[in-house]
Short mmCIF file of C-alpha atoms in Angstrom, two decimals:
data_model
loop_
_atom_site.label_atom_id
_atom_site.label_comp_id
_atom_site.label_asym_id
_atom_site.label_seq_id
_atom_site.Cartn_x
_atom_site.Cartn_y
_atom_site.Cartn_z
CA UNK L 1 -18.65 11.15 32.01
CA UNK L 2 -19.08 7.56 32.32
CA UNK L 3 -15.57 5.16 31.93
CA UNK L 4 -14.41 3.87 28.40
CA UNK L 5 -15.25 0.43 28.51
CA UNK L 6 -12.44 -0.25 26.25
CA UNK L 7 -8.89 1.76 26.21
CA UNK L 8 -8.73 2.13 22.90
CA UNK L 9 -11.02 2.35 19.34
CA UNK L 10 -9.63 1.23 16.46
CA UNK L 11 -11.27 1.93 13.44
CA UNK L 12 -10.06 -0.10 10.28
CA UNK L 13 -9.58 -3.17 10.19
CA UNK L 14 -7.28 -3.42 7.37
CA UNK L 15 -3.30 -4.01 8.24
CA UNK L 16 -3.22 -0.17 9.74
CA UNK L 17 -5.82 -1.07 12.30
CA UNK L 18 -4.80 -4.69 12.49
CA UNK L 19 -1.36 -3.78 13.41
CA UNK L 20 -2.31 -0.99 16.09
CA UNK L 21 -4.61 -3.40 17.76
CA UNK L 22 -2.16 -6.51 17.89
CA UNK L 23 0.19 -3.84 19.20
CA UNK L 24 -1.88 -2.31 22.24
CA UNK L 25 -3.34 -5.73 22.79
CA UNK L 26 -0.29 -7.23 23.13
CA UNK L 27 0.33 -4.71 25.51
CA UNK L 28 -2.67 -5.50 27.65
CA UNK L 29 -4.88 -2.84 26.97
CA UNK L 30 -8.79 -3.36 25.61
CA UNK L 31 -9.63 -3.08 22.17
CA UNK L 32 -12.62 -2.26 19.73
CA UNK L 33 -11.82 -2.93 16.65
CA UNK L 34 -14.27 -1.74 14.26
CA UNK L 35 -14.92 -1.74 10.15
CA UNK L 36 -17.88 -0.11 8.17
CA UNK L 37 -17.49 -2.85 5.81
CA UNK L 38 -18.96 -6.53 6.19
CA UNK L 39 -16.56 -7.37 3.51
CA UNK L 40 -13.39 -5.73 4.92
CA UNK L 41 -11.89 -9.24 5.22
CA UNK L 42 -11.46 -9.22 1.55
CA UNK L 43 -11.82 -5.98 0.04
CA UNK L 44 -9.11 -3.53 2.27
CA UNK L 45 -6.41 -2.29 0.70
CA UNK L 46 -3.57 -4.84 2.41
CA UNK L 47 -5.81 -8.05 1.34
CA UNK L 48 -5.17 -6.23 -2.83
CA UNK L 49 -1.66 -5.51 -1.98
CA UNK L 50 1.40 -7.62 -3.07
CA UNK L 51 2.21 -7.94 0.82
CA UNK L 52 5.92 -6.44 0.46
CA UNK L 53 7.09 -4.52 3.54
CA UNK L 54 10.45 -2.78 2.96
CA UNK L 55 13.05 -2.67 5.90
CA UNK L 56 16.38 -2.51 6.39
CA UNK L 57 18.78 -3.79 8.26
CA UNK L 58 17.44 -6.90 9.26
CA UNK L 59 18.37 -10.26 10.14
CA UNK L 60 17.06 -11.21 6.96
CA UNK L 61 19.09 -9.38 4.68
CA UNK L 62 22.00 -9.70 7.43
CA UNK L 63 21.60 -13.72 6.45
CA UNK L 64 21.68 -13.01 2.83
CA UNK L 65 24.68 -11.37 3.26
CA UNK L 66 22.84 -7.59 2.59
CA UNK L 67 24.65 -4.48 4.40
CA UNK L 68 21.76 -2.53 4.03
CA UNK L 69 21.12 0.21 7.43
CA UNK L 70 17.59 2.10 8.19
CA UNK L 71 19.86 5.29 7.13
CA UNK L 72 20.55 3.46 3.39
CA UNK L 73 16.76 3.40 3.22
CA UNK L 74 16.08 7.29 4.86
CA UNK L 75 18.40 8.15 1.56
CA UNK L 76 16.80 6.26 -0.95
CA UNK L 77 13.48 7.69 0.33
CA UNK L 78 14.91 11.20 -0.11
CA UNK L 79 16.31 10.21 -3.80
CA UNK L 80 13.26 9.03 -4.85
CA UNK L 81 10.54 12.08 -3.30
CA UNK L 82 13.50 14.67 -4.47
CA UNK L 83 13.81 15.78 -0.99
CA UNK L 84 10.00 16.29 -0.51
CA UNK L 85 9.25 12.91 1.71
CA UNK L 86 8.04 14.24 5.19
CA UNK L 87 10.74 13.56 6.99
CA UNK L 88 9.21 13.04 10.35
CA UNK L 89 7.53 10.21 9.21
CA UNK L 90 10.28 9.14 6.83
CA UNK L 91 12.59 8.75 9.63
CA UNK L 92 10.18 6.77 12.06
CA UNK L 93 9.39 4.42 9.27
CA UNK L 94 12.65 3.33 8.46
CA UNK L 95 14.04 3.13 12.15
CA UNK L 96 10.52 1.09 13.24
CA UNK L 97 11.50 -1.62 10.35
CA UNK L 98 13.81 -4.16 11.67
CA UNK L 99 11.72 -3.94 14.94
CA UNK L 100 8.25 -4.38 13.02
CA UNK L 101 9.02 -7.51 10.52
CA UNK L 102 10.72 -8.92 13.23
CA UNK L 103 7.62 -8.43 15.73
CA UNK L 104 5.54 -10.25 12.32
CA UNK L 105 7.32 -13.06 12.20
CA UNK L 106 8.18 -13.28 16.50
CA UNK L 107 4.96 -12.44 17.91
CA UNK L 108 2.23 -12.56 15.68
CA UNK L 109 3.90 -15.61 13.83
CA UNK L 110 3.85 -14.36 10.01
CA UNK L 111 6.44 -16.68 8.40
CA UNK L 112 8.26 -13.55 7.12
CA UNK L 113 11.02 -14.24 4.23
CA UNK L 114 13.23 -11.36 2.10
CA UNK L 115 12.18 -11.47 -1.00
CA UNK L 116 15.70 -11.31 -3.57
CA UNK L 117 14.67 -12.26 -6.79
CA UNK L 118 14.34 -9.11 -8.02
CA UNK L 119 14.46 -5.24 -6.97
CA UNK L 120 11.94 -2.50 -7.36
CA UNK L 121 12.99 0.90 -8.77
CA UNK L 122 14.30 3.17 -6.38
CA UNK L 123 15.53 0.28 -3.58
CA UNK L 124 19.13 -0.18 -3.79
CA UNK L 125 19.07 -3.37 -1.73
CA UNK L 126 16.70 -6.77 -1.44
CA UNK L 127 14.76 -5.28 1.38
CA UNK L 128 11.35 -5.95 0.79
CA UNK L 129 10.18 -8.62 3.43
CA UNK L 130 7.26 -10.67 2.32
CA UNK L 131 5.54 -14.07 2.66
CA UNK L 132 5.97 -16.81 0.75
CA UNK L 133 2.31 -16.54 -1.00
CA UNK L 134 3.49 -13.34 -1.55
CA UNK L 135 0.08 -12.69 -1.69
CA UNK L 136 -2.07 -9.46 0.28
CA UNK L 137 -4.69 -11.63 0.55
CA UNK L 138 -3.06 -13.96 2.51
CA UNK L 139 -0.71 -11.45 4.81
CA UNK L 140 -4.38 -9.61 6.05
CA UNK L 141 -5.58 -13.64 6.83
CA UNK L 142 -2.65 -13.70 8.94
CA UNK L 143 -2.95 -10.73 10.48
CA UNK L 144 -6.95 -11.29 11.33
CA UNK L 145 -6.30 -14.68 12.22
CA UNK L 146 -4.57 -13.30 15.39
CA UNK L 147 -7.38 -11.03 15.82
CA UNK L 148 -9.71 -13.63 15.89
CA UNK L 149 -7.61 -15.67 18.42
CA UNK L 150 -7.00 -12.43 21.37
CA UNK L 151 -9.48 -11.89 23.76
CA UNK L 152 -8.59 -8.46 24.49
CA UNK L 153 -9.54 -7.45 20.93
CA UNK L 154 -13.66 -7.20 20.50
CA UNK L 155 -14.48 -6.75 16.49
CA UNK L 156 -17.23 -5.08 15.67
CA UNK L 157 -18.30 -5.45 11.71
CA UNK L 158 -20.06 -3.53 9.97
CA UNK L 159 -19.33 -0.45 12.15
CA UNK L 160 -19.07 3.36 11.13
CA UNK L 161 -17.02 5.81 13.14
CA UNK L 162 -19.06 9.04 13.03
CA UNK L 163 -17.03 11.54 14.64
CA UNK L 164 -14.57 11.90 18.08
CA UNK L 165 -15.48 14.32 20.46
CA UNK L 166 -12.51 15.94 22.20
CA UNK L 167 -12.64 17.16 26.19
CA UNK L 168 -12.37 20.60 27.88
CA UNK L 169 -8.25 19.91 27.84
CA UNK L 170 -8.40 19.14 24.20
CA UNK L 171 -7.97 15.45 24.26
CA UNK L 172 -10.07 12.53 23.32
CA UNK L 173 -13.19 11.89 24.79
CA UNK L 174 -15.92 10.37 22.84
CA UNK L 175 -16.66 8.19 19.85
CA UNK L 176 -19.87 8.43 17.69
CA UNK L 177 -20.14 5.38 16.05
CA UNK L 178 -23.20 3.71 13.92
CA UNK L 179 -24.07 0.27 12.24
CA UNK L 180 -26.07 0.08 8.94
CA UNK L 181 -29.49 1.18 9.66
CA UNK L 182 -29.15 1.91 13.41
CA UNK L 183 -28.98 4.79 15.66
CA UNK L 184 -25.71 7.03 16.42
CA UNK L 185 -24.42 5.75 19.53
CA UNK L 186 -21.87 7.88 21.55
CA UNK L 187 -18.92 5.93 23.37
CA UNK L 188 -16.54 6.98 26.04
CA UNK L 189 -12.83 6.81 25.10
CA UNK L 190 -9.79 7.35 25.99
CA UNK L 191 -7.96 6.58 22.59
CA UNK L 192 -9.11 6.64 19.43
CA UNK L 193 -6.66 5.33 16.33
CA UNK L 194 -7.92 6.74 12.64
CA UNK L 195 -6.87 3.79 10.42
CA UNK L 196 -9.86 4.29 7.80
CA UNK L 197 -7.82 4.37 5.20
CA UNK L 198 -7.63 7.22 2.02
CA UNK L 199 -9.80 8.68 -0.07
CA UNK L 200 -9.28 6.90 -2.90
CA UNK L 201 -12.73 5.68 -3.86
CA UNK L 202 -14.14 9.56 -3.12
CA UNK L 203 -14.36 10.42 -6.41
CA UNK L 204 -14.94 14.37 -5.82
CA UNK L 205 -12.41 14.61 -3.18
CA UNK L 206 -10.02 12.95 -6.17
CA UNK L 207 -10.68 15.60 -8.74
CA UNK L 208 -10.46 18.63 -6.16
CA UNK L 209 -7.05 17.27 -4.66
CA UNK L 210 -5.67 15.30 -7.55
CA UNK L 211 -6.93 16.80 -10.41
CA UNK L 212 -4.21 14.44 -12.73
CA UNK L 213 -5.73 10.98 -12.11
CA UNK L 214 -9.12 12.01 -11.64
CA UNK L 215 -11.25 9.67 -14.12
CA UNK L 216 -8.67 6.65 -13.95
CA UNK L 217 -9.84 3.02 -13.06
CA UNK L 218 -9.71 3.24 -9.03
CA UNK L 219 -8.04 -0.29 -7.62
CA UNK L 220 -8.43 -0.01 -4.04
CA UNK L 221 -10.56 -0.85 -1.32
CA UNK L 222 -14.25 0.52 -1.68
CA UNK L 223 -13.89 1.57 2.00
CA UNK L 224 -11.42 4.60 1.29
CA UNK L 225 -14.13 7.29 1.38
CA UNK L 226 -11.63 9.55 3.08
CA UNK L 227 -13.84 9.53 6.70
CA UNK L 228 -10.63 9.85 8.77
CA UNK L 229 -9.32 12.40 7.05
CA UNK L 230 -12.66 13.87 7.57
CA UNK L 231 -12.81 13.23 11.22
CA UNK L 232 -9.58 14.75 12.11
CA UNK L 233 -10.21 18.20 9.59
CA UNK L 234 -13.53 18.81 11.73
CA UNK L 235 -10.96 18.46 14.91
CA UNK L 236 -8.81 21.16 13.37
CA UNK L 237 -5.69 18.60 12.65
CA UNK L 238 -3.09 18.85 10.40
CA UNK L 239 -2.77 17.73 7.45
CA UNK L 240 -0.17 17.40 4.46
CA UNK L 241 0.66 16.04 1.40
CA UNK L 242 -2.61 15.34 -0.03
CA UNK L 243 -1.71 15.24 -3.86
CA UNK L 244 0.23 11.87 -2.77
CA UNK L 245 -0.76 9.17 -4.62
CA UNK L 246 0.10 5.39 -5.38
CA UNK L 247 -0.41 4.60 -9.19
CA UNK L 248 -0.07 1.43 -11.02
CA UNK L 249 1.06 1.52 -14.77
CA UNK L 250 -0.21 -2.08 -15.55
CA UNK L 251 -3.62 -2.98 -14.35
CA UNK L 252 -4.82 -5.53 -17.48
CA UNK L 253 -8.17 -4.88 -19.03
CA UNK L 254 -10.75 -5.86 -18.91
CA UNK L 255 -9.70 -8.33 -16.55
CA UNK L 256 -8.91 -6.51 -13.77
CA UNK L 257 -6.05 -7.99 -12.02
CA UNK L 258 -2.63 -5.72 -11.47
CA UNK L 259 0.45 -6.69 -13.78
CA UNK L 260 3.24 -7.39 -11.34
CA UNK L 261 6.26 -4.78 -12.01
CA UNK L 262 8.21 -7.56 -11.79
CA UNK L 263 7.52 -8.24 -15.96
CA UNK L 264 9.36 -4.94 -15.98
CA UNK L 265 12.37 -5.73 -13.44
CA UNK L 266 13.09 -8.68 -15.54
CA UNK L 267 13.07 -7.53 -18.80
CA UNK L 268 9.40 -6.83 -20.34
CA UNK L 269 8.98 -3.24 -21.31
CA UNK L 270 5.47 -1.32 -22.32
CA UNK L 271 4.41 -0.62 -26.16
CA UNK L 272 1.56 2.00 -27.13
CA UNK L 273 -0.89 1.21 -29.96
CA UNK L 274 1.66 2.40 -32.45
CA UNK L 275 4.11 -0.38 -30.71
CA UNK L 276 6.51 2.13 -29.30
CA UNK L 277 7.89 2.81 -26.28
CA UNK L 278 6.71 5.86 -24.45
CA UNK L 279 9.43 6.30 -21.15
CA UNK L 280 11.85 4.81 -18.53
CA UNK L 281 9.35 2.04 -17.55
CA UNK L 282 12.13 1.01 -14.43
CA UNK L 283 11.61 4.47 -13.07
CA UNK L 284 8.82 3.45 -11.20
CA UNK L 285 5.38 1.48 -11.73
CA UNK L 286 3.68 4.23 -9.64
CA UNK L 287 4.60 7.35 -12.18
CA UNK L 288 3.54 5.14 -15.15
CA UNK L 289 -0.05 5.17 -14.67
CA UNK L 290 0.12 8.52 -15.83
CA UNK L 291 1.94 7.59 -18.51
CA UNK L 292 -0.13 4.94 -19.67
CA UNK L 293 -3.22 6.98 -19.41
CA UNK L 294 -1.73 9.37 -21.69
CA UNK L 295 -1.46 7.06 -24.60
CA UNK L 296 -4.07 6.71 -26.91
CA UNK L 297 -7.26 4.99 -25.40
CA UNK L 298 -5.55 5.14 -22.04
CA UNK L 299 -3.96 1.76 -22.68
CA UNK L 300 -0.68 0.13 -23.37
CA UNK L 301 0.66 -3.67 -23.65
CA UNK L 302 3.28 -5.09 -21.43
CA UNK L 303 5.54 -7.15 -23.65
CA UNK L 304 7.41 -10.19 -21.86
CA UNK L 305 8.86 -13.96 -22.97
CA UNK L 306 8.46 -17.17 -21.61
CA UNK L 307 11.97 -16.46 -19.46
CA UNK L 308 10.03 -13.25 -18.00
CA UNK L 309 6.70 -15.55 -17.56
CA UNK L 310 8.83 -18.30 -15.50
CA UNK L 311 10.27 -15.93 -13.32
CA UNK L 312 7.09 -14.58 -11.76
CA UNK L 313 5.44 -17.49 -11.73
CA UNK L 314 6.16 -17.19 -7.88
CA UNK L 315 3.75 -14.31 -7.70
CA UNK L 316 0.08 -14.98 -6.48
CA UNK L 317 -1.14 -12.35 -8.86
CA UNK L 318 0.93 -13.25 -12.10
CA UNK L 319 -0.65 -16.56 -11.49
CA UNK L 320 -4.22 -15.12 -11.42
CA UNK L 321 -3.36 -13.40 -14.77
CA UNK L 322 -2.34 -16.55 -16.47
CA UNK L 323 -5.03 -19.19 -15.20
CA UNK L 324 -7.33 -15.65 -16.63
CA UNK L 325 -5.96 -15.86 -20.00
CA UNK L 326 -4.83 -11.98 -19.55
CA UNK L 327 -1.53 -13.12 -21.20
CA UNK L 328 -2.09 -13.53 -24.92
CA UNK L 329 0.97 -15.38 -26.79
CA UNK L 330 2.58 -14.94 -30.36
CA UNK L 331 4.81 -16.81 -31.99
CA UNK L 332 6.74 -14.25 -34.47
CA UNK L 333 7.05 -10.53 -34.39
CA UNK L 334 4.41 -10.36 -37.02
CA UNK L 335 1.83 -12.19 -34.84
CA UNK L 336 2.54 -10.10 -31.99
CA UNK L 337 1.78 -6.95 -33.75
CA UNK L 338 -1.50 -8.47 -34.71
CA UNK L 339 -2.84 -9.07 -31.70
CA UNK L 340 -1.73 -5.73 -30.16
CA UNK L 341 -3.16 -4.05 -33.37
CA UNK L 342 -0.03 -2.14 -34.14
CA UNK L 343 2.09 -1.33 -37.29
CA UNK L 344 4.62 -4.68 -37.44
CA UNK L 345 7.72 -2.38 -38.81
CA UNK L 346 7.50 -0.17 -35.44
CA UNK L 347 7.14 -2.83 -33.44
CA UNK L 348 10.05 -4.71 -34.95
CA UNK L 349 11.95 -1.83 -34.50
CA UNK L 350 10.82 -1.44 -30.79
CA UNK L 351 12.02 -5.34 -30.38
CA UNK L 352 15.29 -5.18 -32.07
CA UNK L 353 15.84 -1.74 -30.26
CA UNK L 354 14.73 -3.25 -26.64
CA UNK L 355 16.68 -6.37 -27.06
CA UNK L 356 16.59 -9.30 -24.37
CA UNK L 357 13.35 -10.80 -25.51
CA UNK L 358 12.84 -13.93 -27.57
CA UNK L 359 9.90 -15.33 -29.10
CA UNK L 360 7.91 -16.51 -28.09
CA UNK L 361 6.12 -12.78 -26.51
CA UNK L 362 3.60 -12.56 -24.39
CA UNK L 363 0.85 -9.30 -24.56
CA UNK L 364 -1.04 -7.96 -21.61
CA UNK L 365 -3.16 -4.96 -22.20
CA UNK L 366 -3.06 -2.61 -19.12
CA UNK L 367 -4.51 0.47 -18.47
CA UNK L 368 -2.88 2.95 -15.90
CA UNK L 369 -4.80 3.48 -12.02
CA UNK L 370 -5.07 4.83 -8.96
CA UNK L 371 -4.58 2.49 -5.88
CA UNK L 372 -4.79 4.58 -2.91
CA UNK L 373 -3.69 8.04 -1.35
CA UNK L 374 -0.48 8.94 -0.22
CA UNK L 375 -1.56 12.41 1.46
CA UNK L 376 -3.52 12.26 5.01
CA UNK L 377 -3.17 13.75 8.61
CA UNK L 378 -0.05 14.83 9.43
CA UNK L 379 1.28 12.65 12.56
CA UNK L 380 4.51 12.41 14.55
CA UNK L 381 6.80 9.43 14.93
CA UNK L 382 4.46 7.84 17.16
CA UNK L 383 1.49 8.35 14.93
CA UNK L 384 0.06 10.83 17.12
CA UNK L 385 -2.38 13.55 14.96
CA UNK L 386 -0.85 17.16 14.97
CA UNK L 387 -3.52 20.60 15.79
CA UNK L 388 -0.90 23.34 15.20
CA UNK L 389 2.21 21.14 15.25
CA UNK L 390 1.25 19.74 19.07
CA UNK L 391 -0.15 16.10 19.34
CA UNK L 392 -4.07 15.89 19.70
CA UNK L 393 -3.86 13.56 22.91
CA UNK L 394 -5.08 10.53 22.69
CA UNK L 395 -5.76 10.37 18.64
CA UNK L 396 -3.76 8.48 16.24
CA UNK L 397 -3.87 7.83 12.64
CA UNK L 398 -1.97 5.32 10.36
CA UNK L 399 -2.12 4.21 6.90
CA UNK L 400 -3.90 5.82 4.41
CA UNK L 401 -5.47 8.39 6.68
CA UNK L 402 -2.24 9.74 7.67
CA UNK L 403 0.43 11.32 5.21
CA UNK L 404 2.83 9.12 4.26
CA UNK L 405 6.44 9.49 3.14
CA UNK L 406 5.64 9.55 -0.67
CA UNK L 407 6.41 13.23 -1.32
CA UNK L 408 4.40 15.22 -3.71
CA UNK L 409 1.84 13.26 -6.89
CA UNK L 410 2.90 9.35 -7.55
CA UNK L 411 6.90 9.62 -8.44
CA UNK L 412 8.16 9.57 -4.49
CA UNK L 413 5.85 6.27 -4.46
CA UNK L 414 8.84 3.37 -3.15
CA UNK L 415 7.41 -0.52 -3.53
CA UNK L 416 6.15 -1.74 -0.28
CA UNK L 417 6.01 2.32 1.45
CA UNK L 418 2.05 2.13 1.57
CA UNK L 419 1.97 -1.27 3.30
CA UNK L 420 4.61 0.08 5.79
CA UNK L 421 3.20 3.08 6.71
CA UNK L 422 0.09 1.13 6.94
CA UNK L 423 2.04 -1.56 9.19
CA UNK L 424 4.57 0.46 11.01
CA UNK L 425 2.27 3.52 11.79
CA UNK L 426 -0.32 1.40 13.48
CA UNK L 427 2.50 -0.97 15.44
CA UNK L 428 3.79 2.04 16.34
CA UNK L 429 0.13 3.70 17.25
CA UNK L 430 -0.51 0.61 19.19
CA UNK L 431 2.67 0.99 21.47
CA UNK L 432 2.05 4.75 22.09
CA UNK L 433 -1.24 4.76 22.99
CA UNK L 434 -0.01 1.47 25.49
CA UNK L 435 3.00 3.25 26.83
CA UNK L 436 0.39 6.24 27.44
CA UNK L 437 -2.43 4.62 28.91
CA UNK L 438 -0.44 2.15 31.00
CA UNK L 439 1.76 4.71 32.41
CA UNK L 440 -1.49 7.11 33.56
CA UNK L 441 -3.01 3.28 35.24
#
């Protein structure tokens, strides 16, 4: 067999793939980096996210004064999954956090800042670490910008990994990749790193593996056609979790842009078209999709006040809402009712019983939706992919096409856990396969 001519593949090239090839770059090893989308730049899952990594105990929080510790965060990971998270992963993900913001904002120059205005349900300290955009759009320009700038990493866009072949001792040996229109071509290697993403936009694979949101507006990246998981289930690989999923309870319609939770944190709360409220909203934004879809038409309102409105005027996509005209304002109670087309004494009661709002309100209608996968291949803390509990050598997966630490269905789903087991998984990837290929040199 002819030589890899680079050490590793990558394929991905959202912040799983980005972060795995920064990583074994950085450690002087070759990289292809390749996406099956022309418009990955802007249409992966980190470029829609609200760029929020959660870690703990770091020099962040330690300058705010925060005595959170990675063990803090294992717990609240537990709490929130009810003991289902996998704990593998759950333990490599909080241990690899002080190391991986810091190696953002150190080495691949993200100006990284804790983010302390508010907390999302389930984290019992300011830990999620952020930029100031605050903005996924931005984070993933980052992030490729230091792509674009090594010349160990070659990108290759658009360009579909096919399949990975595996040698007589069971470890990688080939890639079959393809671009638009063009013949299969087979490639040497000697690592290969899954970081395709979920299955999110597979609409069949949704309604065999997660029956319950099957049919609900999909917000994620077009790319997540599950081909990683596929790739590693014709190896014979593990795999876990797959009813895992990452739900939003406020996406507003028709407009399309996601409500920030942080309407909820600071007060706003969710009416139905009968202008009651239907749960716990501050349990989690995640859960609520489901919730929302089961009100009539699918739909809800988030309720909030100009107070509410000031405070997230800090967030990139709060902003996009407003300069939309997704928020709709009323002056009095009976105006507000109006415009979300619901009985004014149930509403009235639904303010008075709330409380903490003053006119005058601001409506957003929202439907609930799926945003990506939480189940994958089952990996170690390395992101190495399992066969029978033992590391396929060589293959790696991280983000969406691995498991992640979300338990069981959307209520395990922690603010920020996607985006670090997209991050962390692939920095950690990134240093395996470098500690494994440099040490065999």
């Amino acid at each position: 067999m002819t030589e890899a001519e680079f050490d590793v593949i990558v394929a991905g090239a959202g912040g799983a793939g980005t972060a795995a090839a920064l990583a074994a770059a950085g450690s002087g090893l070759s990289v292809l980096l390749l996406d099956h989308l022309a418009s990955f730049r802007r249409g992966c899952n980190t470029y829609m996210s609200t760029a929020m990594v959660p870690a703990a105990g770091t020099r962040w929080q330690q300058a705010a004064g925060i005595g959170d510790s990675t063990k803090v965060f294992y717990d609240d990971i537990v709490r929130k999954t009810k003991g289902r998270a996998y704990p593998v992963l759950a333990r490599a993900l909080t241990e690899v956090g002080p190391e991986l913001v810091e190696w953002l904002a150190d080495t691949q120059g993200l100006p990284i800042e804790l983010a302390t205005d508010f907390n999302y349900p389930g984290h019992t300290h300011y830990r999620c670490h952020t930029i100031p955009e605050r903005s996924g759009h931005a984070l993933h320009g980052h992030l490729m910008a230091r792509v674009d700038e090594s010349t160990a990493i070659d990108l290759a866009s658009p360009m579909e990994l096919r399949a990975v072949h595996l040698g007589a001792g069971g470890e990688v040996a080939e890639a079959v990749v393809a671009a638009p229109g063009a013949p299969e071509e087979t490639l040497a290697a000697r690592s290969v790193v899954l970081a395709t993403g979920g299955f999110g936009a597979n609409q069949a694979m949704v309604a065999r593996l997660i029956p319950e949101i099957a049919g609900a507006l999909y917000f994620g990246s077009e790319g997540c056609t599950g081909d990683g998981l596929r790739i590693g289930q014709e190896l014979g690989a593990d795999t876990g979790y797959l009813d895992a999923y990452q739900g939003h309870g406020s996406v507003a319609t028709p407009h399309g842009i996601m409500v920030t939770w942080a309407t909820v944190m600071h007060g706003g709360f969710l009416v139905n078209a009968a202008g009651r409220r239907f749960g716990d909203e501050r349990a989690g934004y995640s859960e609520y999709a489901r919730e929302v879809l089961r009100q009539p038409g699918g739909v809800a309102w988030t309720v909030i006040d100009r107070r509410i409105d000031g405070l997230c005027r800090s967030i990139g996509d709060y902003r996009d809402l407003v300069e939309s005209g997704a928020v709709v304002w009323s002056e009095t109670d009976a105006e507000l009712a109006k415009t979300i087309g619901c009985p004014e004494d149930a509403l009235a009661e639904t303010l008075a019983e709330t409380g903490g709002l003053a006119p005058p309100y601001g409506a957003i209608k929202v439907t609930g939706a799926l945003f990506h996968t939480q189940g994958g291949l089952l990996t170690d803390g390395r992101g190495a992919v399992l066969k029978g509990g033992t590391r396929i050598p060589g293959l790696y997966a991280a983000g969406g096409a691995a498991a992640g630490v979300s338990g069981h269905g959307p209520d395990g789903y922690l603010a920020g856990n996607g985006l670090l087991a997209a991050l962390g998984l692939g920095y950690l990837a990134g240093k395996a396969v470098a500690a494994t290929l440099t040490g065999t040199r």
